[in-house]
Short mmCIF file of C-alpha atoms and ligand atoms in Angstrom, two decimals:
data_model
loop_
_atom_site.label_atom_id
_atom_site.label_comp_id
_atom_site.label_asym_id
_atom_site.label_seq_id
_atom_site.Cartn_x
_atom_site.Cartn_y
_atom_site.Cartn_z
CA MET A 1 -24.74 -13.77 -7.96
CA TYR A 2 -21.49 -15.66 -7.38
CA SER A 3 -22.61 -17.49 -4.26
CA ASN A 4 -23.64 -20.62 -6.21
CA ARG A 5 -21.46 -23.07 -8.07
CA SER A 6 -21.22 -22.39 -11.77
CA GLU A 7 -21.81 -24.74 -14.73
CA GLN A 8 -18.54 -23.53 -16.17
CA THR A 9 -15.16 -23.96 -14.52
CA ARG A 10 -14.72 -20.96 -12.23
CA VAL A 11 -11.36 -19.39 -11.47
CA VAL A 12 -11.43 -16.97 -8.56
CA ILE A 13 -8.55 -14.50 -8.26
CA VAL A 14 -8.16 -12.65 -4.97
CA GLY A 15 -6.31 -9.36 -5.44
CA GLY A 16 -6.33 -6.88 -8.31
CA GLY A 17 -2.69 -5.87 -7.96
CA PHE A 18 0.07 -6.67 -10.42
CA ALA A 19 -0.09 -10.46 -9.99
CA GLY A 20 -3.89 -10.73 -9.92
CA LEU A 21 -4.38 -8.59 -13.03
CA ALA A 22 -1.65 -10.47 -14.92
CA ALA A 23 -3.42 -13.74 -14.05
CA ALA A 24 -6.81 -12.40 -15.18
CA LYS A 25 -5.36 -11.28 -18.51
CA ALA A 26 -3.72 -14.68 -19.02
CA PHE A 27 -7.19 -16.28 -18.99
CA ALA A 28 -8.55 -14.10 -21.84
CA GLU A 29 -10.52 -16.33 -24.20
CA ALA A 30 -9.91 -19.46 -22.09
CA PRO A 31 -13.07 -21.58 -21.64
CA VAL A 32 -13.42 -20.61 -17.98
CA GLU A 33 -15.35 -18.05 -15.96
CA VAL A 34 -12.98 -15.74 -14.08
CA LEU A 35 -13.97 -13.65 -11.06
CA LEU A 36 -11.48 -11.17 -9.66
CA LEU A 37 -12.04 -9.90 -6.10
CA ASP A 38 -10.41 -6.87 -4.53
CA ARG A 39 -11.23 -4.71 -1.52
CA ASN A 40 -10.86 -1.66 -3.79
CA ASN A 41 -12.32 -1.10 -7.24
CA TYR A 42 -9.05 0.40 -8.44
CA HIS A 43 -5.54 -0.88 -9.05
CA THR A 44 -2.64 1.03 -7.49
CA PHE A 45 0.65 1.51 -9.32
CA LEU A 46 2.71 1.25 -6.12
CA PRO A 47 6.13 2.19 -7.57
CA LEU A 48 4.98 5.82 -7.88
CA LEU A 49 3.16 6.01 -4.53
CA TYR A 50 6.03 7.94 -2.96
CA GLN A 51 5.49 10.70 -5.50
CA VAL A 52 1.83 11.02 -4.48
CA ALA A 53 2.95 11.12 -0.84
CA ALA A 54 5.41 13.90 -1.70
CA ALA A 55 2.77 15.89 -3.66
CA GLU A 56 4.72 15.39 -6.87
CA VAL A 57 2.06 13.55 -8.85
CA ASP A 58 -1.71 13.43 -8.68
CA LEU A 59 -3.40 10.30 -7.36
CA SER A 60 -5.25 9.82 -10.67
CA GLN A 61 -1.88 9.02 -12.22
CA ILE A 62 -1.38 5.92 -10.09
CA GLY A 63 -4.93 4.64 -9.46
CA PHE A 64 -6.78 2.92 -12.31
CA PRO A 65 -10.33 1.46 -12.25
CA ILE A 66 -10.08 -2.33 -12.28
CA ARG A 67 -13.29 -2.63 -14.30
CA THR A 68 -11.77 -0.46 -17.03
CA ILE A 69 -8.61 -2.58 -17.08
CA LEU A 70 -10.74 -5.72 -17.46
CA ARG A 71 -13.28 -4.22 -19.88
CA SER A 72 -12.03 -6.07 -22.96
CA LEU A 73 -11.96 -9.47 -21.23
CA ASP A 74 -15.41 -10.99 -21.81
CA ASN A 75 -14.95 -13.95 -19.47
CA VAL A 76 -13.58 -11.92 -16.54
CA ASP A 77 -15.85 -10.23 -14.00
CA PHE A 78 -15.02 -8.12 -10.96
CA MET A 79 -16.48 -7.97 -7.48
CA MET A 80 -15.43 -5.44 -4.86
CA ALA A 81 -15.12 -7.39 -1.61
CA GLU A 82 -12.91 -7.62 1.44
CA VAL A 83 -11.78 -11.24 1.59
CA ASP A 84 -11.59 -12.60 5.08
CA ARG A 85 -10.26 -16.11 4.44
CA MET A 86 -10.76 -19.18 2.33
CA ASP A 87 -12.10 -22.58 3.26
CA LEU A 88 -9.94 -25.06 1.40
CA GLU A 89 -12.17 -28.00 2.27
CA SER A 90 -15.37 -26.56 0.79
CA GLU A 91 -13.37 -24.69 -1.91
CA THR A 92 -14.94 -21.37 -0.95
CA VAL A 93 -13.65 -17.84 -0.53
CA ILE A 94 -15.28 -16.09 2.42
CA THR A 95 -15.82 -12.38 1.96
CA ARG A 96 -17.65 -9.80 4.04
CA GLN A 97 -20.31 -9.83 1.29
CA GLY A 98 -20.81 -13.62 1.35
CA SER A 99 -19.12 -16.80 0.17
CA VAL A 100 -17.82 -17.48 -3.33
CA PRO A 101 -17.15 -21.08 -4.43
CA TYR A 102 -14.23 -21.76 -6.77
CA ASP A 103 -12.86 -24.59 -8.90
CA TYR A 104 -9.44 -22.97 -9.07
CA LEU A 105 -8.18 -20.24 -6.75
CA ILE A 106 -5.35 -17.74 -7.28
CA LEU A 107 -4.32 -15.84 -4.17
CA ALA A 108 -2.59 -12.55 -4.97
CA THR A 109 -3.25 -10.30 -1.99
CA GLY A 110 0.30 -8.97 -1.89
CA SER A 111 2.00 -7.79 1.26
CA GLU A 112 1.15 -5.62 4.24
CA VAL A 113 3.07 -3.45 6.65
CA ARG A 114 4.69 -5.12 9.67
CA PHE A 115 5.85 -3.17 12.72
CA PHE A 116 7.97 -5.85 14.46
CA GLY A 117 6.26 -5.08 17.78
CA ILE A 118 7.99 -1.69 18.18
CA PRO A 119 5.92 0.25 20.72
CA GLY A 120 3.91 3.08 19.18
CA ALA A 121 5.02 2.32 15.61
CA GLN A 122 1.60 1.20 14.42
CA ILE A 123 -0.37 4.11 15.85
CA SER A 124 2.16 6.94 15.60
CA THR A 125 3.66 6.48 12.14
CA PHE A 126 2.35 6.97 8.63
CA THR A 127 2.72 4.06 6.25
CA MET A 128 3.15 4.01 2.47
CA LYS A 129 1.43 0.88 1.22
CA SER A 130 -1.85 1.99 -0.37
CA LEU A 131 -3.28 4.92 -2.27
CA THR A 132 -5.10 6.15 0.84
CA ASP A 133 -1.82 5.91 2.80
CA GLY A 134 -0.15 8.10 0.18
CA ILE A 135 -2.90 10.71 0.33
CA ASP A 136 -2.97 10.76 4.15
CA LEU A 137 0.78 11.17 4.23
CA ARG A 138 0.78 13.99 1.68
CA ASN A 139 -2.03 15.87 3.48
CA HIS A 140 -0.48 15.48 6.92
CA MET A 141 2.93 16.59 5.66
CA LEU A 142 1.53 19.72 3.95
CA VAL A 143 -0.54 20.59 7.04
CA LYS A 144 2.61 20.37 9.21
CA PHE A 145 4.25 23.03 7.00
CA GLU A 146 1.18 25.27 7.31
CA GLU A 147 1.11 24.81 11.10
CA ALA A 148 4.83 25.56 11.29
CA SER A 149 4.30 28.80 9.33
CA GLN A 150 2.01 30.04 12.14
CA GLU A 151 3.80 28.57 15.15
CA ARG A 152 5.44 31.04 17.55
CA ASP A 153 6.93 28.47 19.91
CA GLU A 154 10.35 27.77 18.37
CA MET A 155 10.63 24.25 19.81
CA ARG A 156 7.28 23.18 18.42
CA ARG A 157 8.03 24.86 15.08
CA GLN A 158 11.21 22.80 14.75
CA ARG A 159 9.32 19.66 15.71
CA LEU A 160 6.70 20.38 13.04
CA LEU A 161 9.41 20.85 10.44
CA THR A 162 11.20 17.57 11.25
CA PHE A 163 10.25 14.56 9.16
CA VAL A 164 11.64 11.18 10.19
CA ILE A 165 11.52 8.32 7.70
CA ILE A 166 12.11 4.95 9.34
CA GLY A 167 13.56 2.31 7.02
CA GLY A 168 16.30 2.79 4.44
CA GLY A 169 14.96 0.41 1.80
CA PRO A 170 13.82 1.57 -1.65
CA SER A 171 10.60 3.23 -0.40
CA GLY A 172 12.36 5.17 2.38
CA VAL A 173 15.17 6.29 0.07
CA GLU A 174 12.72 7.38 -2.63
CA TYR A 175 10.47 9.25 -0.21
CA ALA A 176 13.35 11.04 1.55
CA GLY A 177 14.63 12.29 -1.81
CA ALA A 178 11.19 13.30 -3.06
CA LEU A 179 10.38 15.16 0.16
CA MET A 180 13.64 17.10 -0.06
CA GLU A 181 12.88 17.98 -3.70
CA LEU A 182 9.45 19.28 -2.65
CA ILE A 183 10.96 21.38 0.14
CA ASP A 184 13.74 22.83 -2.01
CA GLY A 185 11.53 23.37 -5.06
CA PRO A 186 7.79 24.10 -4.95
CA LEU A 187 7.61 24.85 -1.21
CA ALA A 188 10.56 27.24 -1.29
CA ARG A 189 8.98 29.04 -4.27
CA ASP A 190 5.40 29.08 -2.93
CA CYS A 191 6.30 30.14 0.61
CA PRO A 192 8.99 32.82 0.17
CA ASN A 193 8.35 34.30 3.62
CA PHE A 194 8.56 31.00 5.39
CA CYS A 195 11.85 29.36 6.36
CA VAL A 196 11.54 26.00 4.65
CA GLN A 197 15.31 25.76 4.98
CA ASP A 198 14.64 24.98 8.65
CA ALA A 199 12.98 21.73 7.58
CA ARG A 200 14.83 18.51 8.44
CA VAL A 201 14.38 15.23 6.60
CA VAL A 202 15.98 12.37 8.53
CA LEU A 203 16.28 8.87 7.07
CA VAL A 204 16.85 6.23 9.75
CA GLU A 205 18.18 2.74 9.01
CA ALA A 206 18.89 0.03 11.59
CA THR A 207 21.62 -1.71 9.56
CA SER A 208 24.93 -0.33 8.31
CA SER A 209 23.77 0.56 4.76
CA LEU A 210 20.83 1.79 2.75
CA LEU A 211 19.09 -0.48 0.19
CA GLY A 212 20.22 -3.60 2.06
CA THR A 213 18.83 -6.06 -0.51
CA MET A 214 20.77 -4.45 -3.35
CA PRO A 215 24.50 -4.32 -4.20
CA GLN A 216 26.41 -2.33 -1.56
CA LYS A 217 27.64 0.34 -3.99
CA LEU A 218 24.01 1.37 -4.65
CA GLY A 219 23.43 1.85 -0.92
CA CYS A 220 26.60 3.98 -0.64
CA TYR A 221 25.67 6.02 -3.70
CA SER A 222 22.14 6.65 -2.38
CA ALA A 223 23.43 7.77 1.03
CA GLU A 224 25.91 10.20 -0.58
CA ARG A 225 23.32 11.55 -3.01
CA LEU A 226 20.69 12.06 -0.29
CA GLU A 227 23.19 13.78 1.98
CA LYS A 228 24.14 16.15 -0.84
CA MET A 229 20.45 17.00 -1.16
CA GLY A 230 20.31 17.81 2.56
CA VAL A 231 18.79 14.61 3.93
CA GLU A 232 20.31 13.45 7.24
CA VAL A 233 21.08 9.74 6.88
CA LEU A 234 21.41 7.84 10.17
CA LEU A 235 22.78 4.30 9.74
CA ASP A 236 23.09 1.67 12.51
CA THR A 237 20.26 3.45 14.28
CA ALA A 238 17.45 1.27 15.60
CA VAL A 239 14.07 2.64 16.64
CA ALA A 240 12.92 1.67 20.14
CA GLU A 241 9.60 3.52 20.28
CA VAL A 242 7.53 6.07 18.39
CA THR A 243 5.25 8.60 20.06
CA PRO A 244 3.10 11.29 18.40
CA GLU A 245 5.86 13.80 19.17
CA ALA A 246 9.15 11.89 18.96
CA VAL A 247 11.07 8.94 17.60
CA LEU A 248 13.15 7.24 20.32
CA PHE A 249 16.21 5.12 19.54
CA THR A 250 17.73 2.12 21.30
CA ASP A 251 20.90 4.13 22.11
CA GLY A 252 18.80 6.49 24.28
CA THR A 253 18.73 9.40 21.83
CA GLU A 254 15.56 10.78 20.25
CA ILE A 255 14.35 13.14 17.53
CA ASP A 256 11.35 15.37 18.15
CA SER A 257 8.97 15.09 15.22
CA GLU A 258 5.22 15.06 14.57
CA MET A 259 5.59 13.11 11.36
CA ALA A 260 7.28 9.73 11.35
CA VAL A 261 6.94 7.59 8.25
CA TRP A 262 7.26 3.81 8.51
CA THR A 263 8.92 2.18 5.51
CA ALA A 264 10.78 -0.43 7.53
CA GLY A 265 9.03 -3.66 6.82
CA VAL A 266 6.40 -5.65 5.00
CA GLY A 267 5.29 -9.26 5.13
CA GLY A 268 2.70 -11.34 3.30
CA GLU A 269 -0.91 -10.15 3.58
CA GLY A 270 -2.63 -12.13 6.34
CA ILE A 271 -5.11 -14.18 4.28
CA ALA A 272 -3.05 -17.37 4.46
CA SER A 273 -2.56 -17.09 8.23
CA ARG A 274 -6.25 -16.28 8.72
CA SER A 275 -7.15 -19.40 6.74
CA GLY A 276 -5.01 -21.63 8.90
CA MET A 277 -2.48 -22.25 6.15
CA GLN A 278 1.17 -22.89 6.88
CA THR A 279 3.15 -19.68 6.38
CA ARG A 280 6.78 -18.61 6.65
CA PRO A 281 7.83 -16.21 9.45
CA ASN A 282 7.18 -13.27 7.11
CA HIS A 283 3.63 -14.55 6.45
CA THR A 284 4.35 -15.60 2.84
CA VAL A 285 3.35 -18.99 1.49
CA SER A 286 5.82 -21.50 0.02
CA VAL A 287 4.77 -22.58 -3.46
CA LEU A 288 5.87 -25.15 -6.03
CA PRO A 289 7.59 -23.91 -9.23
CA THR A 290 4.07 -23.94 -10.77
CA LEU A 291 2.92 -21.52 -7.98
CA GLN A 292 0.61 -24.27 -6.68
CA LEU A 293 0.30 -25.14 -3.01
CA PRO A 294 2.03 -28.49 -2.43
CA ASP A 295 -1.10 -30.15 -0.98
CA GLU A 296 -3.80 -28.21 -2.86
CA PRO A 297 -3.24 -28.51 -6.62
CA ASN A 298 -6.19 -26.23 -7.48
CA VAL A 299 -4.86 -23.35 -5.31
CA PHE A 300 -2.12 -21.06 -6.62
CA VAL A 301 -0.33 -18.18 -4.89
CA ALA A 302 1.30 -15.38 -6.91
CA GLY A 303 3.07 -12.05 -6.35
CA ASP A 304 4.38 -10.79 -3.02
CA LEU A 305 2.38 -13.36 -1.06
CA ALA A 306 4.23 -16.25 -2.70
CA ALA A 307 7.56 -17.49 -1.33
CA PHE A 308 9.18 -18.66 -4.55
CA GLU A 309 12.55 -20.28 -4.12
CA GLN A 310 15.09 -20.00 -6.90
CA ALA A 311 18.78 -21.00 -6.81
CA GLY A 312 18.65 -21.40 -3.04
CA SER A 313 17.05 -18.10 -2.12
CA PHE A 314 13.57 -16.58 -2.19
CA LEU A 315 12.71 -14.05 -4.88
CA PRO A 316 12.31 -10.51 -3.47
CA GLU A 317 8.92 -8.78 -3.24
CA LEU A 318 9.46 -6.75 -6.38
CA LEU A 319 8.25 -6.31 -9.94
CA TYR A 320 11.54 -4.90 -11.17
CA VAL A 321 9.77 -1.89 -12.67
C1 LIG B 1 5.72 2.22 -1.99
C2 LIG B 1 6.13 1.04 -2.83
C3 LIG B 1 6.99 1.23 -3.91
C4 LIG B 1 7.39 0.15 -4.69
N1 LIG B 1 8.25 0.39 -5.74
C5 LIG B 1 8.64 -0.64 -6.51
C6 LIG B 1 9.52 -0.42 -7.62
O1 LIG B 1 9.92 0.71 -7.90
N2 LIG B 1 9.90 -1.50 -8.36
C7 LIG B 1 9.45 -2.76 -8.08
O2 LIG B 1 9.83 -3.70 -8.78
N3 LIG B 1 8.61 -3.00 -7.06
C8 LIG B 1 8.20 -1.98 -6.27
N4 LIG B 1 7.36 -2.22 -5.20
C9 LIG B 1 6.91 -3.60 -4.93
C10 LIG B 1 5.74 -3.96 -5.85
O3 LIG B 1 4.78 -2.94 -5.81
C11 LIG B 1 5.15 -5.30 -5.41
O4 LIG B 1 6.14 -6.29 -5.59
C12 LIG B 1 3.89 -5.63 -6.20
O5 LIG B 1 2.89 -4.66 -5.99
C13 LIG B 1 3.36 -7.01 -5.78
O6 LIG B 1 2.22 -7.32 -6.54
P1 LIG B 1 1.04 -8.15 -5.92
O7 LIG B 1 0.03 -8.32 -7.01
O8 LIG B 1 1.57 -9.35 -5.24
O9 LIG B 1 0.45 -7.24 -4.76
P2 LIG B 1 -0.23 -5.81 -4.84
O10 LIG B 1 0.16 -5.10 -6.07
O11 LIG B 1 0.04 -5.17 -3.52
O12 LIG B 1 -1.78 -6.14 -4.95
C14 LIG B 1 -2.49 -6.78 -3.93
C15 LIG B 1 -3.97 -6.50 -4.14
O13 LIG B 1 -4.73 -7.31 -3.25
C16 LIG B 1 -5.75 -6.55 -2.66
N5 LIG B 1 -6.03 -7.14 -1.36
C17 LIG B 1 -5.14 -7.36 -0.35
N6 LIG B 1 -5.74 -7.96 0.67
C18 LIG B 1 -7.04 -8.13 0.33
C19 LIG B 1 -8.17 -8.70 0.97
N7 LIG B 1 -8.09 -9.23 2.20
N8 LIG B 1 -9.37 -8.69 0.34
C20 LIG B 1 -9.47 -8.16 -0.91
N9 LIG B 1 -8.43 -7.62 -1.57
C21 LIG B 1 -7.24 -7.61 -0.96
C22 LIG B 1 -5.17 -5.14 -2.57
O14 LIG B 1 -6.20 -4.17 -2.53
C23 LIG B 1 -4.34 -5.06 -3.86
O15 LIG B 1 -5.11 -4.55 -4.93
C24 LIG B 1 6.93 -1.16 -4.40
C25 LIG B 1 6.05 -1.35 -3.33
C26 LIG B 1 5.66 -0.27 -2.55
C27 LIG B 1 4.72 -0.48 -1.39
#
């Protein structure tokens, strides 16, 4: 249906996250045809993902059908498609379902998890970047408590009850706190015969403070608050390797755990690199103040994928919700 060129000017938006949806809404009633593409047919409210992962809120509270969000916009249509890359020369977006030509393109595919080449990190940690990540994490974490309740081998029981969160940025801090709240609250109440007090939540950060991109006093406050809640905060502790049963550190120490959570790094989603575009080391794309690509005036990049420079530094990958 969208594989041919249109009579009307066609704007294609890739990504139904915060930036893509904001762009679609901005075109309401404009004399253009808008097509929004996303690999999922729902939008994820990422700021509350950690609460899904900690079994505090239901997934229906953070996932919203994109078609419902766009329902009132007559000139905006949606297509569920995994976008592989774009061909700037033929002005076409290449998806697994076929090619879609555009007159104007807005790239808003956000960011994706990066593991910095740490051995085992990609296969032996849980990430927190999508709704399915959050659900997997929640299910795995709850199963570990059930397994621990039946485990007779004390060493394995302790390993099952040890949760290591790697990365002391906002997501790691939030998840460590939420996990501790779950353990001290609902789990302690629901499992009175089971020693949830044996559970360990360890937050590991390679630098000397939590929340490194924020004012230092917030990092200090968070560390103090988490420690009061019972979270073990390890600063200046760099991960060397992750295995299914342990997290190993560069100083030679290790923590036995069957659940390591990776919240240590993200970079731009790979669409720009896959399309042969010039990207920064963190895979984001430098844009003009208009969000246009310097050499492609009909291509715009918005949201986490855009490297937007202001007053000498790049804006962080945040909404400020
Ligand atoms: C766990 C977590 C908590 C956060 N908490 C906060 C917070 O409290 N406050 C705050 O300000 N910010 C927070 N952020 C950051 C904030 O969510 C991002 O800055 C924001 O989501 C960026 O919007 P975006 O539209 O660029 O990308 P996203 O919202 O990530 O949307 C990208 C969209 O593109 C789609 N997509 C990606 N690749 C493809 C592809 N190849 N083909 C098709 N579709 C694709 C995805 O499915 C997604 O729908 C948090 C982020 C995370 C991960």
